[in-house]
Backbone as numpy.savetxt, mean C-alpha at the origin, in Angstrom:
# Nx Ny Nz CAx CAy CAz Cx Cy Cz
-11.22 8.59 4.81 -11.43 8.45 6.08 -10.86 7.33 6.68
-11.11 6.95 7.94 -10.47 5.77 8.77 -10.90 4.50 8.13
-9.87 3.52 7.89 -10.30 2.21 7.44 -11.19 1.39 8.56
-11.96 0.58 7.95 -12.83 -0.24 8.82 -12.84 -1.65 8.16
-12.97 -2.72 9.07 -13.00 -3.93 8.80 -14.12 -4.59 9.47
-14.93 -5.48 8.72 -16.19 -6.10 9.38 -16.78 -7.14 8.50
-17.82 -7.59 9.15 -18.54 -8.87 8.42 -19.50 -8.30 7.39
-19.69 -8.64 6.34 -20.47 -8.06 5.23 -21.45 -9.39 4.77
-22.79 -9.18 4.76 -23.56 -10.26 3.98 -24.60 -10.66 5.06
-25.06 -11.94 4.75 -25.99 -12.64 5.71 -25.45 -13.90 5.90
-26.05 -14.73 6.94 -25.42 -15.85 7.46 -24.82 -16.72 6.30
-25.62 -17.13 5.40 -25.26 -17.99 4.23 -23.93 -17.38 3.32
-23.99 -16.12 3.28 -23.05 -15.54 2.39 -22.08 -14.46 3.03
-21.81 -14.87 4.28 -20.91 -13.76 5.12 -19.28 -13.88 4.65
-18.86 -12.65 4.63 -17.37 -12.60 4.27 -16.88 -11.25 5.09
-15.61 -11.33 5.20 -15.10 -10.23 5.77 -14.62 -9.22 4.75
-14.91 -7.83 4.95 -14.64 -6.83 4.11 -13.74 -5.72 4.66
-13.09 -4.94 3.95 -12.30 -3.76 4.52 -12.51 -2.68 3.57
-12.71 -1.45 4.02 -12.92 -0.13 3.17 -12.22 1.01 3.83
-12.06 1.89 2.97 -11.54 3.15 3.55 -10.56 3.76 2.53
-10.06 4.96 2.79 -9.15 5.49 1.78 -7.85 4.81 1.86
-7.40 4.56 3.02 -6.00 3.73 3.15 -6.07 2.39 2.50
-7.11 1.65 2.69 -7.43 0.58 1.87 -7.21 0.71 0.39
-7.97 1.75 0.00 -7.90 1.96 -1.56 -6.49 2.34 -2.06
-5.90 3.16 -1.21 -4.50 3.57 -1.63 -3.58 2.37 -1.75
-3.76 1.54 -0.79 -2.82 0.25 -0.66 -3.20 -0.62 -1.75
-4.39 -0.72 -2.37 -4.86 -1.60 -3.39 -4.20 -0.96 -4.76
-4.28 0.30 -4.88 -3.91 1.07 -6.07 -2.17 0.84 -6.12
-1.48 1.04 -5.04 -0.19 0.89 -5.05 0.24 -0.62 -5.46
-0.35 -1.43 -4.93 -0.08 -2.80 -5.16 -0.24 -3.20 -6.65
-1.20 -2.64 -7.30 -1.30 -2.74 -8.81 -0.01 -2.24 -9.49
0.60 -1.29 -9.05 1.71 -0.51 -9.59 2.96 -1.48 -9.58
3.03 -2.42 -8.90 4.13 -3.36 -8.76 4.37 -4.18 -10.12
3.25 -4.29 -10.75 3.33 -5.08 -12.10 4.25 -4.24 -13.02
4.25 -2.94 -12.98 4.98 -2.20 -13.75 6.58 -1.97 -13.30
6.97 -2.53 -12.27 8.25 -2.33 -11.65 8.86 -3.74 -11.55
10.18 -3.66 -11.17 10.92 -4.90 -10.78 10.76 -5.24 -9.46
10.05 -4.45 -8.62 9.79 -4.73 -7.20 8.63 -5.44 -6.82
8.64 -6.40 -5.96 7.41 -7.11 -5.55 6.67 -6.38 -4.52
7.31 -5.42 -3.71 6.63 -4.72 -2.63 7.01 -3.28 -2.96
5.74 -2.45 -2.90 5.95 -1.10 -3.01 5.36 -0.41 -1.68
5.94 0.63 -1.34 5.24 1.22 -0.22 5.31 2.98 -0.46
4.31 3.49 0.07 4.20 4.92 0.00 5.20 5.79 0.82
5.33 7.12 0.43 6.21 7.89 1.25 5.91 7.89 2.79
4.69 7.90 3.11 4.37 7.91 4.51 4.74 6.69 5.17
4.60 5.50 4.44 5.06 4.18 5.16 6.60 4.27 5.22
7.25 4.65 4.11 8.79 4.79 4.05 9.28 5.58 5.32
8.74 6.67 5.74 9.02 7.44 6.69 8.97 6.87 7.96
8.09 5.96 8.21 7.92 5.15 9.46 8.82 4.04 9.49
9.35 3.50 8.43 10.22 2.27 8.40 11.73 2.44 7.89
11.99 3.72 7.52 13.11 3.76 6.66 14.45 3.42 7.29
14.44 3.18 8.69 15.59 2.70 9.26 15.71 1.26 9.30
14.67 0.57 8.95 14.57 -0.85 8.89 14.48 -1.53 7.58
14.44 -0.79 6.58 14.42 -1.43 5.07 15.37 -0.60 4.22
15.51 -1.28 3.16 16.29 -0.60 2.01 15.32 -0.43 0.94
15.04 0.79 0.45 14.19 1.03 -0.58 14.55 1.98 -1.57
14.14 2.01 -2.91 14.63 3.03 -3.70 13.40 3.82 -4.15
13.41 5.03 -4.38 12.30 5.91 -4.68 12.06 5.58 -6.20
10.81 5.42 -6.52 10.43 5.22 -8.00 9.77 6.34 -8.40
9.81 7.53 -7.73 9.16 8.80 -8.25 7.70 8.94 -8.01
7.12 9.90 -8.35 5.75 10.27 -8.12 4.85 9.30 -9.15
3.91 8.67 -8.63 3.02 7.80 -9.37 1.63 8.33 -9.38
0.94 8.24 -10.53 -0.54 8.54 -10.38 -1.35 7.22 -10.12
-2.15 7.51 -9.12 -3.00 6.28 -8.69 -4.46 6.49 -9.26
-4.88 5.38 -9.72 -6.29 5.51 -10.22 -7.25 5.93 -9.26
-8.12 6.98 -9.73 -9.25 7.46 -8.79 -8.72 8.61 -7.76
-7.50 8.98 -7.99 -7.00 9.97 -6.93 -6.41 11.05 -7.66
-6.57 12.27 -7.16 -6.09 13.60 -7.71 -4.47 13.65 -7.42
-3.62 14.06 -8.32 -2.39 14.43 -7.99 -1.68 13.01 -8.09
-0.32 12.98 -7.54 0.56 11.94 -7.45 0.85 11.60 -6.16
1.63 10.50 -5.95 2.00 9.96 -4.78 3.34 9.30 -4.76
4.38 9.68 -4.06 5.74 9.22 -4.16 5.71 7.75 -3.67
6.28 6.93 -4.44 6.22 5.43 -4.08 7.70 4.94 -4.08
7.96 4.00 -3.26 9.21 3.28 -3.12 9.08 1.88 -3.40
10.22 1.37 -3.92 10.38 -0.21 -4.23 11.21 -0.80 -3.04
10.79 -1.72 -2.35 11.38 -2.33 -1.26 12.49 -3.29 -1.86
13.74 -3.16 -1.34 14.81 -4.14 -1.73 14.95 -5.08 -0.72
15.12 -4.79 0.59 15.25 -5.76 1.61 14.89 -5.10 2.79
14.55 -5.94 3.83 14.42 -5.48 5.24 15.72 -5.81 5.87
15.96 -4.90 6.99 17.12 -4.93 7.72 16.59 -5.70 9.02
17.29 -6.76 9.48 16.88 -7.54 10.57 17.08 -6.73 11.82
15.97 -6.71 12.73 15.96 -6.06 13.92 15.83 -6.99 15.09
16.67 -6.84 16.11 16.46 -7.76 17.32 15.58 -7.14 18.29
């Protein structure tokens, strides 16, 4: 579903929280960076939106914990400066 951000808790223990499928995917992809030489990983859908502004290498399909199937992941090499 759609991601959401909001305040969680009571006055004494209030914090900002985020949830949703996109948030979960981002967290799972972030953990994969420990297995690669890349500090920043992006999914295929993100890559398609930024491919003209970044240099990235495909790392192949990856299995994400808690998700069926695989997801194509890219390792970010550098961004291209846009004015």
